[in-house]
mmCIF file with all atom_site columns, C-alpha atoms in Angstrom:
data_model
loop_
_atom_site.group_PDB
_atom_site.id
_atom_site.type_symbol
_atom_site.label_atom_id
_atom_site.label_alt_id
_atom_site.label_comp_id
_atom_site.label_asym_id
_atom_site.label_entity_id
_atom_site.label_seq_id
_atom_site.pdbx_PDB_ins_code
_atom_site.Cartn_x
_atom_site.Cartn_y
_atom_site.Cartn_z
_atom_site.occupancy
_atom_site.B_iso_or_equiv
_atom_site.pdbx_formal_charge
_atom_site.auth_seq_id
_atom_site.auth_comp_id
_atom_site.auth_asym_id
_atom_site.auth_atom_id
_atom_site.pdbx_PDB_model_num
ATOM 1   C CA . UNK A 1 1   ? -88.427  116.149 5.296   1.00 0.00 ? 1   UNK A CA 1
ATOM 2   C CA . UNK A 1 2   ? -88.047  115.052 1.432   1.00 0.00 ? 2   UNK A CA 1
ATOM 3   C CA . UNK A 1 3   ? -90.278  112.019 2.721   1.00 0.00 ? 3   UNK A CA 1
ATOM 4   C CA . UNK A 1 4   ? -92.645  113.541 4.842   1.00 0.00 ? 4   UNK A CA 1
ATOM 5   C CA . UNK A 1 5   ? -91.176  113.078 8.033   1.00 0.00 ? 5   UNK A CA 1
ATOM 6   C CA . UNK A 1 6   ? -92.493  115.785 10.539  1.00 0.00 ? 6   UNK A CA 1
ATOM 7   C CA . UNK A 1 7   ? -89.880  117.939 11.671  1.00 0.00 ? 7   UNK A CA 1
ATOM 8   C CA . UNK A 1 8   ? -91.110  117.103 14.856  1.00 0.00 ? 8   UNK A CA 1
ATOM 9   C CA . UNK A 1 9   ? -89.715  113.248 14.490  1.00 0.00 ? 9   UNK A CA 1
ATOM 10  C CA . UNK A 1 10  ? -86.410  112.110 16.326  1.00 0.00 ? 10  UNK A CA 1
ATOM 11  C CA . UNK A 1 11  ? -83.989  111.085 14.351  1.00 0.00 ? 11  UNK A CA 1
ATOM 12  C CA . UNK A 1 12  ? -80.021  110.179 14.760  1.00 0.00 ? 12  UNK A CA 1
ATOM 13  C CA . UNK A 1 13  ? -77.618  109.633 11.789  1.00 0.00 ? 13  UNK A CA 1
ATOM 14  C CA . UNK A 1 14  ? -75.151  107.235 11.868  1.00 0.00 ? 14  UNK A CA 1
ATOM 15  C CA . UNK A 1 15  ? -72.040  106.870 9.803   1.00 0.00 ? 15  UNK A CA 1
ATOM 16  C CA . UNK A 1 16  ? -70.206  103.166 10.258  1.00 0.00 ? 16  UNK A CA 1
ATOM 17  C CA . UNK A 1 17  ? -69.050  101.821 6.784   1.00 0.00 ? 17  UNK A CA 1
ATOM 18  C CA . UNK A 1 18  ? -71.318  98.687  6.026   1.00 0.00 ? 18  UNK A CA 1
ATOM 19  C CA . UNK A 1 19  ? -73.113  98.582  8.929   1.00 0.00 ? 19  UNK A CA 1
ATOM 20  C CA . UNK A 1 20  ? -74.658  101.543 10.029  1.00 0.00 ? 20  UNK A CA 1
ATOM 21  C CA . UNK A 1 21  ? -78.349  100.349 8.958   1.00 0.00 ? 21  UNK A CA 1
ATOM 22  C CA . UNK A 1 22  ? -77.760  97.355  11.235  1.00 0.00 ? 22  UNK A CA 1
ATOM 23  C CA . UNK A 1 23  ? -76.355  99.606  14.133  1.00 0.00 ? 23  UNK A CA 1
ATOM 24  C CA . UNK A 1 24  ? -78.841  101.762 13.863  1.00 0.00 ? 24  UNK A CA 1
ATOM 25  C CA . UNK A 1 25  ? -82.018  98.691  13.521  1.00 0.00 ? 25  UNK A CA 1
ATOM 26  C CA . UNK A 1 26  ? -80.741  96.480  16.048  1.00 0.00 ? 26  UNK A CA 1
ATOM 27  C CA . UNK A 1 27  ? -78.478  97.310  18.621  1.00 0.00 ? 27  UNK A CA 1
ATOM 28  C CA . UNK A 1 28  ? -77.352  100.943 18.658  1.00 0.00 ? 28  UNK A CA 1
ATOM 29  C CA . UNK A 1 29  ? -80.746  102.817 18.291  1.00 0.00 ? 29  UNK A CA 1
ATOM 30  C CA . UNK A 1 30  ? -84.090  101.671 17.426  1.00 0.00 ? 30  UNK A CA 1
ATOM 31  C CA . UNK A 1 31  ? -84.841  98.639  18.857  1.00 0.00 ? 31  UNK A CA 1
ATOM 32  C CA . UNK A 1 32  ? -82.988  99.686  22.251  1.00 0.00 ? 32  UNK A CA 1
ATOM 33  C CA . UNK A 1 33  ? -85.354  102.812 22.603  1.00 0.00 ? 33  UNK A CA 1
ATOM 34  C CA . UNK A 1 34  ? -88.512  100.227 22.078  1.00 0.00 ? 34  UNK A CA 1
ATOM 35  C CA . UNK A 1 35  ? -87.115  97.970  25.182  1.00 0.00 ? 35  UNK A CA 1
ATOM 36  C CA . UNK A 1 36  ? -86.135  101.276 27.127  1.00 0.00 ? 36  UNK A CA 1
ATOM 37  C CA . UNK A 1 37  ? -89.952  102.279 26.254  1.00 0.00 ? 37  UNK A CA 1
ATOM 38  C CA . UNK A 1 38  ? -88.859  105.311 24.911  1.00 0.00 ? 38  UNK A CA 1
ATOM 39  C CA . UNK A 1 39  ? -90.420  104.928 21.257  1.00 0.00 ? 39  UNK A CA 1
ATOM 40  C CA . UNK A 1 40  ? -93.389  102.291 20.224  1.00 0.00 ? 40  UNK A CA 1
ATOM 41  C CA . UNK A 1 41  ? -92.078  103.008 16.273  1.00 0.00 ? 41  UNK A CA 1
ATOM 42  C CA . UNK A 1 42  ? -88.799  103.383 14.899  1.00 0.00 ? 42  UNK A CA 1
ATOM 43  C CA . UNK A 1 43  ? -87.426  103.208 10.942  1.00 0.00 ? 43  UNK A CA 1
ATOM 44  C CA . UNK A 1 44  ? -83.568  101.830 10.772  1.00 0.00 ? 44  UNK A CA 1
ATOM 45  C CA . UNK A 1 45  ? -82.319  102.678 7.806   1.00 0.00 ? 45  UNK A CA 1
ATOM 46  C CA . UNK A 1 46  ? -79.423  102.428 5.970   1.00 0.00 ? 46  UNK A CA 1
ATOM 47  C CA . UNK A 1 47  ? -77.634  104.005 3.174   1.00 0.00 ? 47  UNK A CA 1
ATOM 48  C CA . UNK A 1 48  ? -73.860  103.492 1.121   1.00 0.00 ? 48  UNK A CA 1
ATOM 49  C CA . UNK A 1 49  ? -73.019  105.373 -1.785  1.00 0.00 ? 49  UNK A CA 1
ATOM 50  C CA . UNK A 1 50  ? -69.098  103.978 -2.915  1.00 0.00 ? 50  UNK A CA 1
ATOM 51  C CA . UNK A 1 51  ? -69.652  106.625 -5.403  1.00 0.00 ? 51  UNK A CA 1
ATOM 52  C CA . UNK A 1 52  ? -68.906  109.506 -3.109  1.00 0.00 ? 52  UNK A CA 1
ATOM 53  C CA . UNK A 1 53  ? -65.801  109.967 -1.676  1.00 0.00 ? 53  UNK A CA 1
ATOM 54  C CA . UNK A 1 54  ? -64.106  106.944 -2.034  1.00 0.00 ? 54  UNK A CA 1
ATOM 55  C CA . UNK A 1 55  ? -61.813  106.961 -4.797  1.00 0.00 ? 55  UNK A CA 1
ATOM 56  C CA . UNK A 1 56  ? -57.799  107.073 -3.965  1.00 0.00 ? 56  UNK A CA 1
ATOM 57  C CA . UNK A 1 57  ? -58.048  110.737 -3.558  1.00 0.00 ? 57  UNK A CA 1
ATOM 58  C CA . UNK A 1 58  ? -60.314  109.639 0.297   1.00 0.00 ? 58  UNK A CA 1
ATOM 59  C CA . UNK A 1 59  ? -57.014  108.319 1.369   1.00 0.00 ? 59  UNK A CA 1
ATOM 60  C CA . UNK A 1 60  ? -54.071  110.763 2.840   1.00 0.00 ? 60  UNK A CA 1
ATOM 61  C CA . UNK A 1 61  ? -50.834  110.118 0.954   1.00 0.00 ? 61  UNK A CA 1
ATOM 62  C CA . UNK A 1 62  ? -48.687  108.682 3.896   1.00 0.00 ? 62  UNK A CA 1
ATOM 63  C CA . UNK A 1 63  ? -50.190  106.549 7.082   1.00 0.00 ? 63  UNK A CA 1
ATOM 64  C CA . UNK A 1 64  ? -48.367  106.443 10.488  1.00 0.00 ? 64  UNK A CA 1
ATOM 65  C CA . UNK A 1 65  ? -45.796  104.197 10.932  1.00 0.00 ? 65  UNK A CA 1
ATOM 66  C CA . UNK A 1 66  ? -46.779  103.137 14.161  1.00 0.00 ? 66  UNK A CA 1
ATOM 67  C CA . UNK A 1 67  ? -50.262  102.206 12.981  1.00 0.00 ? 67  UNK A CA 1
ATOM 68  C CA . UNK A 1 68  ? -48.786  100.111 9.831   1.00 0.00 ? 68  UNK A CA 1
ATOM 69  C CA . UNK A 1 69  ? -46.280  98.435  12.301  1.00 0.00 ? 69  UNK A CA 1
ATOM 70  C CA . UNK A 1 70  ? -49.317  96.735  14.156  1.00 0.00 ? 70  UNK A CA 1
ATOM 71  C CA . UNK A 1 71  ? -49.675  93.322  11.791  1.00 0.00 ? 71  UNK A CA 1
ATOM 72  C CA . UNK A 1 72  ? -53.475  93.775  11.596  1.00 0.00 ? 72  UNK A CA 1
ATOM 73  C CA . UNK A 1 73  ? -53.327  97.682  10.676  1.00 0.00 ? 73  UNK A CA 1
ATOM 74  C CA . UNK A 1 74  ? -51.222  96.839  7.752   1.00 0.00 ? 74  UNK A CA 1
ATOM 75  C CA . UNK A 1 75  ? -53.058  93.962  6.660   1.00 0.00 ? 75  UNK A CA 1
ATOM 76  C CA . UNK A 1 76  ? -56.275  96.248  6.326   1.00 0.00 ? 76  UNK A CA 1
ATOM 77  C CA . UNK A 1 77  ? -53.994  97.782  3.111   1.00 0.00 ? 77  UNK A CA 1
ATOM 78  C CA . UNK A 1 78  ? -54.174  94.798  1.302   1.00 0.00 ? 78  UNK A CA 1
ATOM 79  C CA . UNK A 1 79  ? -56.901  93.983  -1.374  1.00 0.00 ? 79  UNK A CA 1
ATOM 80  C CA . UNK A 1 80  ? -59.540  91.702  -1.012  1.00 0.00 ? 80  UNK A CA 1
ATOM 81  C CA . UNK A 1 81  ? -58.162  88.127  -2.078  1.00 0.00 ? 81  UNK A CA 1
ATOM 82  C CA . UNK A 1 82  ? -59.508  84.177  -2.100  1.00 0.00 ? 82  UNK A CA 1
ATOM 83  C CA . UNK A 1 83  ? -62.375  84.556  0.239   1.00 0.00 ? 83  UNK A CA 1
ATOM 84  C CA . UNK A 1 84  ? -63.578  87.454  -1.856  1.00 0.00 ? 84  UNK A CA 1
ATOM 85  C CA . UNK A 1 85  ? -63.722  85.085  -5.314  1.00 0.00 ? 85  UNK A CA 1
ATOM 86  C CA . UNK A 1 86  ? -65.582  82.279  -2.713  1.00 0.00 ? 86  UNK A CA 1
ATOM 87  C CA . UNK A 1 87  ? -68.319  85.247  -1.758  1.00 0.00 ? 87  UNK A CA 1
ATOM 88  C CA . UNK A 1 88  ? -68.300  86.123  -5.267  1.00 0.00 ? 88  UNK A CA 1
ATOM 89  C CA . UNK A 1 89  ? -68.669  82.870  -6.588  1.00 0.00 ? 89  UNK A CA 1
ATOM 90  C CA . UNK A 1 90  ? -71.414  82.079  -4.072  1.00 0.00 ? 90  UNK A CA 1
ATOM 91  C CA . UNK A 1 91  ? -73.389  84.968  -4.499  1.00 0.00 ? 91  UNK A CA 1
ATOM 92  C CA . UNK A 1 92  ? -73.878  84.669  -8.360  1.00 0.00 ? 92  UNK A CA 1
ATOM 93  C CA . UNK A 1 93  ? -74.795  80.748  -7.659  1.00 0.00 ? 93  UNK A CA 1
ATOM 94  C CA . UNK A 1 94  ? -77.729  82.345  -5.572  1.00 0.00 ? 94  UNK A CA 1
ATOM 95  C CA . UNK A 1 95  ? -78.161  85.283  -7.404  1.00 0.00 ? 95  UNK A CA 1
ATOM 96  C CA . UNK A 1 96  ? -79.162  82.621  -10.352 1.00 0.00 ? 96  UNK A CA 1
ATOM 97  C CA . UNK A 1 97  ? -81.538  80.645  -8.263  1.00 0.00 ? 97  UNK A CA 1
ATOM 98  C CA . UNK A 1 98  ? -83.315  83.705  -7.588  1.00 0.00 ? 98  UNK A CA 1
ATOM 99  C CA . UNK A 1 99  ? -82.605  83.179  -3.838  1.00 0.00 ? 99  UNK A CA 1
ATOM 100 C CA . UNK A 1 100 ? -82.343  87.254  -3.483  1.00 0.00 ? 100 UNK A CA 1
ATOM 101 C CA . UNK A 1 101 ? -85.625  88.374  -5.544  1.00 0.00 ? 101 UNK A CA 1
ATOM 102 C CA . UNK A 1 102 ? -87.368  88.778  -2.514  1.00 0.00 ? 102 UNK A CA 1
ATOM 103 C CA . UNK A 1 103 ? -85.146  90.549  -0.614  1.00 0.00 ? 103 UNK A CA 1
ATOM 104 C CA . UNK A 1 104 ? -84.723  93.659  -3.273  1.00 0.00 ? 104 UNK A CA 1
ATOM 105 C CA . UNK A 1 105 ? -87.631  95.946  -4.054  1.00 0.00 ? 105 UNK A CA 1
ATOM 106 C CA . UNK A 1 106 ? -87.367  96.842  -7.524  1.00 0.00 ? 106 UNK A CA 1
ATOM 107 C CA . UNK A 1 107 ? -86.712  100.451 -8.536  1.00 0.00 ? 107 UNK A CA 1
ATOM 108 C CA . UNK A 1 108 ? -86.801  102.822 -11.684 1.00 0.00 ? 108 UNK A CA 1
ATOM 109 C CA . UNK A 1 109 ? -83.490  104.798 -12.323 1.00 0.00 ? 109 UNK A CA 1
ATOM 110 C CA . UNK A 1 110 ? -81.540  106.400 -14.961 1.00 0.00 ? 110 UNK A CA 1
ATOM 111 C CA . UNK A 1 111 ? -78.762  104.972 -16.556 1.00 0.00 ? 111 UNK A CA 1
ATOM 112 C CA . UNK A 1 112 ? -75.861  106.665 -18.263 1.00 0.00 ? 112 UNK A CA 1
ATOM 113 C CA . UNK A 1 113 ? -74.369  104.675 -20.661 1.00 0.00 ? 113 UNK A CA 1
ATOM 114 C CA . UNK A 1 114 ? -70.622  105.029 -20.923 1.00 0.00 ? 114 UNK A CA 1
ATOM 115 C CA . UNK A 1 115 ? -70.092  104.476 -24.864 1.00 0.00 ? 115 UNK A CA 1
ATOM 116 C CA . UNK A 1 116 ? -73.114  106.474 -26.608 1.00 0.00 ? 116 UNK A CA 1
ATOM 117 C CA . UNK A 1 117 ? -73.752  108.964 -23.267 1.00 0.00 ? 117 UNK A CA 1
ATOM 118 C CA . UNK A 1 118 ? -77.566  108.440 -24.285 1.00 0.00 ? 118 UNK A CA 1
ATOM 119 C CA . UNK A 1 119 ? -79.689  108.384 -20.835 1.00 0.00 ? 119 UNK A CA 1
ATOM 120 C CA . UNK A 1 120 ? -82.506  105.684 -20.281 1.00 0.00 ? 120 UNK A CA 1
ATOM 121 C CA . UNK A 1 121 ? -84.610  104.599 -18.105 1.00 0.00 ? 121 UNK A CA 1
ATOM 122 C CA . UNK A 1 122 ? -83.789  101.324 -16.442 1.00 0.00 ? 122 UNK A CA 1
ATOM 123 C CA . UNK A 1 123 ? -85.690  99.026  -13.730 1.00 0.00 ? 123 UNK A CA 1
ATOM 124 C CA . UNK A 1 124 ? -82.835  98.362  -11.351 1.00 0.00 ? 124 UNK A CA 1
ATOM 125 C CA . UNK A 1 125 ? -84.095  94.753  -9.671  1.00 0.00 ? 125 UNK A CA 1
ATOM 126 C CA . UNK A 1 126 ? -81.116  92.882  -9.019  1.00 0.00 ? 126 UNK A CA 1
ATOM 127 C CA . UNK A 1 127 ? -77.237  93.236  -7.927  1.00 0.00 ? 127 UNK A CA 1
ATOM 128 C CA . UNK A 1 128 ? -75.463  94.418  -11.103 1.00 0.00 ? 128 UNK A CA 1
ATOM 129 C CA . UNK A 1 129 ? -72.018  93.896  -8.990  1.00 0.00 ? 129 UNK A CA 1
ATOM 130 C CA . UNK A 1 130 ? -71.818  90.504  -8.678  1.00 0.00 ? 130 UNK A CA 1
ATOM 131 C CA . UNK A 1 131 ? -69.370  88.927  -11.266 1.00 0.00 ? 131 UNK A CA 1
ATOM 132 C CA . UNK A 1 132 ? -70.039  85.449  -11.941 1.00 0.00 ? 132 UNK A CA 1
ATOM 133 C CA . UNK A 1 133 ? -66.910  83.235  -13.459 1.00 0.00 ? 133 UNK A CA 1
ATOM 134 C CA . UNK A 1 134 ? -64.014  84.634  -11.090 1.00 0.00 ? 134 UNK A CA 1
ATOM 135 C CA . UNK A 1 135 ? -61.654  82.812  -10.072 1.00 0.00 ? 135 UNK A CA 1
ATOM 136 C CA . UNK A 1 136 ? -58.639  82.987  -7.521  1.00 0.00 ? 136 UNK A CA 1
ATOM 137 C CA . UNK A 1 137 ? -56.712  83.310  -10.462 1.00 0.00 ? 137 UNK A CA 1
ATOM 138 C CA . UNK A 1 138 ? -58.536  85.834  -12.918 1.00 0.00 ? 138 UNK A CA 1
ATOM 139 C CA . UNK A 1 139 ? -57.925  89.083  -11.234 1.00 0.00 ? 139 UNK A CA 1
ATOM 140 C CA . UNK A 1 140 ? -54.244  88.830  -11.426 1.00 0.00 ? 140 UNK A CA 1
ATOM 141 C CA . UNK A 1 141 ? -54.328  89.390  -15.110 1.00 0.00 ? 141 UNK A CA 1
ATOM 142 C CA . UNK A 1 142 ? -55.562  92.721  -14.633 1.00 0.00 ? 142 UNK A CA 1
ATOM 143 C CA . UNK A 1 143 ? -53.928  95.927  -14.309 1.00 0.00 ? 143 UNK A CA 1
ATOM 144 C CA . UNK A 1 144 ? -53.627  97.768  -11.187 1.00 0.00 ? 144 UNK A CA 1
ATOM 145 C CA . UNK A 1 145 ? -56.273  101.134 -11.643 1.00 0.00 ? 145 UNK A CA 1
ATOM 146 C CA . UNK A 1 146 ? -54.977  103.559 -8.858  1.00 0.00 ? 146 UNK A CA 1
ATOM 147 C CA . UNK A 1 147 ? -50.968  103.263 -9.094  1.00 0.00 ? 147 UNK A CA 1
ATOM 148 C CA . UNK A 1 148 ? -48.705  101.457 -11.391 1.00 0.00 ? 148 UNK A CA 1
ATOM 149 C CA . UNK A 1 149 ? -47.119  99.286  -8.689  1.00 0.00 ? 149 UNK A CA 1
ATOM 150 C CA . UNK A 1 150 ? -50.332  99.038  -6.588  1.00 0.00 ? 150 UNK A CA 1
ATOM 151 C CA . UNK A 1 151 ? -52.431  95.945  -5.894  1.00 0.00 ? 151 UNK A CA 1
ATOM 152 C CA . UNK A 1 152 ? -56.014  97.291  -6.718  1.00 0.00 ? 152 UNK A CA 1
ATOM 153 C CA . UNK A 1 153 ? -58.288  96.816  -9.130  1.00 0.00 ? 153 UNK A CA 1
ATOM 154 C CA . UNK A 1 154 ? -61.286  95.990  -10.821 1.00 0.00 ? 154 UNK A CA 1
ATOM 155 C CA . UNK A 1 155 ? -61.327  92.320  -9.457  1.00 0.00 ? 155 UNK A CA 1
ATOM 156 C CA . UNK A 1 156 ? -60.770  92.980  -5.855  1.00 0.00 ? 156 UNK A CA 1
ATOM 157 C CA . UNK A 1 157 ? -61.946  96.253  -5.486  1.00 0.00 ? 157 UNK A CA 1
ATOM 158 C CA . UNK A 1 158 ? -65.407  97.637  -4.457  1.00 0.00 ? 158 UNK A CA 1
ATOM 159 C CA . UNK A 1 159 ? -67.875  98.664  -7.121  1.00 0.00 ? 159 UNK A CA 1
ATOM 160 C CA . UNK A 1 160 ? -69.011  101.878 -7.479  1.00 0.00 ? 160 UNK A CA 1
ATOM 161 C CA . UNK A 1 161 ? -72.773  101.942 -6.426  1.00 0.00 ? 161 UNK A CA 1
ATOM 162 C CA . UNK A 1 162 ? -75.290  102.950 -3.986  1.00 0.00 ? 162 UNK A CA 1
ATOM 163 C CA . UNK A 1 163 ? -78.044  100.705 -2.255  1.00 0.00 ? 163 UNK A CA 1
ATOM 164 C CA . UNK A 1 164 ? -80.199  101.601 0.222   1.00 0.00 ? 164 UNK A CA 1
ATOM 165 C CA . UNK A 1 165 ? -82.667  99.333  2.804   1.00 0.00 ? 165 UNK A CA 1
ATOM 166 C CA . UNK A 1 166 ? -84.907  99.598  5.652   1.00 0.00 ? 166 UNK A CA 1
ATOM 167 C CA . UNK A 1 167 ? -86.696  98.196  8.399   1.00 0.00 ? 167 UNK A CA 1
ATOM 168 C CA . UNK A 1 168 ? -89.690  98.863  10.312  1.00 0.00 ? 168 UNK A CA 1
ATOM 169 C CA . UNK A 1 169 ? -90.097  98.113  14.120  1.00 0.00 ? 169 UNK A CA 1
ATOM 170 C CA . UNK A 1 170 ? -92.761  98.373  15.983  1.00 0.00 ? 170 UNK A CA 1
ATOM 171 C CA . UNK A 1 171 ? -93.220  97.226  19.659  1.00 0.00 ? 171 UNK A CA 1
ATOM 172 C CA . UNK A 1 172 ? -95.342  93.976  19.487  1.00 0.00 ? 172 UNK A CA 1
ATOM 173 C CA . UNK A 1 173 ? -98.603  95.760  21.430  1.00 0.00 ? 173 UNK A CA 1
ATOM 174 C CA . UNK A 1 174 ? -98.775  98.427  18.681  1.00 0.00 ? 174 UNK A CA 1
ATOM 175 C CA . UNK A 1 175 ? -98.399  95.907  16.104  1.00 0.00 ? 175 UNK A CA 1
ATOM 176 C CA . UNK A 1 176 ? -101.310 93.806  17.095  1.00 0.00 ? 176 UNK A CA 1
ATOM 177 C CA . UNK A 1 177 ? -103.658 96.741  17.295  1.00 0.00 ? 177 UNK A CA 1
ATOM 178 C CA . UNK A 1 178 ? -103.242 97.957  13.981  1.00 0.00 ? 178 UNK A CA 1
ATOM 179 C CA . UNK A 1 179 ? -99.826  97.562  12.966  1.00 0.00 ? 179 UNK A CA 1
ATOM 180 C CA . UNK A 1 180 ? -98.157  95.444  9.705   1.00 0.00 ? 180 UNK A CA 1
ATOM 181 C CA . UNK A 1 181 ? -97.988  92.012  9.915   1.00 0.00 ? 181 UNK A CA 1
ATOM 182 C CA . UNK A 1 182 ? -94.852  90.398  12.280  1.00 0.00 ? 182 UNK A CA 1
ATOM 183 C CA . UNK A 1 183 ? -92.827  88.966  10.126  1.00 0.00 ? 183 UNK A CA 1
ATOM 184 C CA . UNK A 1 184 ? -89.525  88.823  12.886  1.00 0.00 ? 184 UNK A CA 1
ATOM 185 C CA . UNK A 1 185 ? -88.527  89.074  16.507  1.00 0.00 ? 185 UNK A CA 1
ATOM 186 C CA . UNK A 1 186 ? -85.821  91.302  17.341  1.00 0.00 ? 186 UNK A CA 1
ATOM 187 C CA . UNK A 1 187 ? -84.349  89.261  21.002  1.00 0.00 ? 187 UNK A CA 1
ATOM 188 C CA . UNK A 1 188 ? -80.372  90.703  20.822  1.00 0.00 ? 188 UNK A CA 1
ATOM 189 C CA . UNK A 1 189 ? -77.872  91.685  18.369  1.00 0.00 ? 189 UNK A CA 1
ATOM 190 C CA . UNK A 1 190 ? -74.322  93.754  18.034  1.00 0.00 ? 190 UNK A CA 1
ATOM 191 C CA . UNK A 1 191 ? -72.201  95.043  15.492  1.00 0.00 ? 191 UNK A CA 1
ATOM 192 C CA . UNK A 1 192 ? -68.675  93.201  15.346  1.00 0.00 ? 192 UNK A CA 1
ATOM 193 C CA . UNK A 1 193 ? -65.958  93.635  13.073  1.00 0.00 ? 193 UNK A CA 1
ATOM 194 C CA . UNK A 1 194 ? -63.796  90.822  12.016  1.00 0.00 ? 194 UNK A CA 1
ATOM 195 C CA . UNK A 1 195 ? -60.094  90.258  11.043  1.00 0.00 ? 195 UNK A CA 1
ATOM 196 C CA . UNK A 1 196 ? -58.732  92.422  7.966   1.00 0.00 ? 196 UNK A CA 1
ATOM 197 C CA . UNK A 1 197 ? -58.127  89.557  5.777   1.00 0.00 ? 197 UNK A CA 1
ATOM 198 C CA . UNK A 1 198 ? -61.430  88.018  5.711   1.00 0.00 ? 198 UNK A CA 1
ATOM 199 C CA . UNK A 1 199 ? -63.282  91.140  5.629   1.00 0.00 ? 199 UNK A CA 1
ATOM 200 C CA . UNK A 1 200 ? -66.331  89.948  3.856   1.00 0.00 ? 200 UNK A CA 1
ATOM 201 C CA . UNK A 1 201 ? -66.840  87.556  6.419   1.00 0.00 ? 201 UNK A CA 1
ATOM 202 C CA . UNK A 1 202 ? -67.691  90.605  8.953   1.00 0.00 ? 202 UNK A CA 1
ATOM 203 C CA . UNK A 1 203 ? -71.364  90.261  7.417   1.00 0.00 ? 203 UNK A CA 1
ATOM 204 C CA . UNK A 1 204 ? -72.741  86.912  9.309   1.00 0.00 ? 204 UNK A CA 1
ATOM 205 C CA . UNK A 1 205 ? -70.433  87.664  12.202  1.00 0.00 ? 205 UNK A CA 1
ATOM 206 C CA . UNK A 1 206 ? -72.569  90.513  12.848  1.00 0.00 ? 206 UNK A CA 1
#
């Protein structure tokens, strides 16, 4: 409504860490209903905030046994390890290329900062999470930041931020009446996960 989105408008919500905006785009929602020819227009969106609710406080103090027994159930406990510094170290190599400028629409926000609490106005037009420089072994020098014998923290944990995208599709008919431009072709897609311990590989695998 906020946007100025008739009431009148269908709309579904979808929550599926990490990849609701791709569930929702490509094979859950929007692009289904335009080969069903139930909709010639559809938004996907999609929408994480790691600020809200996901702290240790989210988590219940004990799991179930049974579900920790299962090998891959326990091994979604442990921290993000090597292939996380490989991502990491990948992404800034990109990042400083300038191989993502096109794919983030700048935007003006306010920014605390921590030390002098003075607010300011910032243009946010890149990833500020990426950390360039890690290693495999630099995040074992730090201290853990939920429990004093646990495994997390700043190194392999995620940062807390919110990012936002969409994508408009539009059956190819409309389009070339008076639609936007085609830039893509939607033919098939699904939503897979992938195995615990290379969970940042669950990105191209989808």
């Amino acid at each position: 409504l906020y946007a100025a989105t008739p009431h009148s408008t269908a709309i579904n919500t979808l929550s599926r860490h990490c990849s609701s905006g791709l569930a929702l785009a490509d094979c859950t929602q929007v692009a289904n209903q335009i080969r069903a020819a139930k909709i010639d227009i559809g938004i996907g969106p999609g929408l994480e905030d790691v600020t809200a609710g996901y702290d240790a406080g989210a988590l219940p103090e004990k799991f179930s046994d049974a579900v920790i027994s299962n090998r891959e159930s326990d091994e979604c406990m442990i921290p993000i390890g090597r292939l996380r510094c490989q991502v990491v170290r990948k992404a800034a190599a990109a990042q400083k290329a300038g191989k993502f400028k096109r794919k983030i629409v700048p935007g003006k926000a306010m920014w605390l900062d921590p030390k002098s609490a003075e607010e300011k106005d910032v243009v946010v037009d890149s990833e500020g999470d990426i950390r360039g420089g890690v290693t495999t072994e630099s995040p074992c020098k730090l201290e853990p930041a939920i429990k004093n014998d646990g495994s997390n923290h700043a190194g392999n944990a995620s940062p807390a931020f919110a990012g936002a995208s969409a994508i408009l599709l539009v059956r190819r008919r409309r389009c070339k009446e008076n639609g936007p431009q085609i830039l893509c072709k939607v033919v098939i897609g699904v939503a897979v996960g992938a195995p615990p311990e290379i969970v940042d590989a669950g990105r191209p695998l989808s």
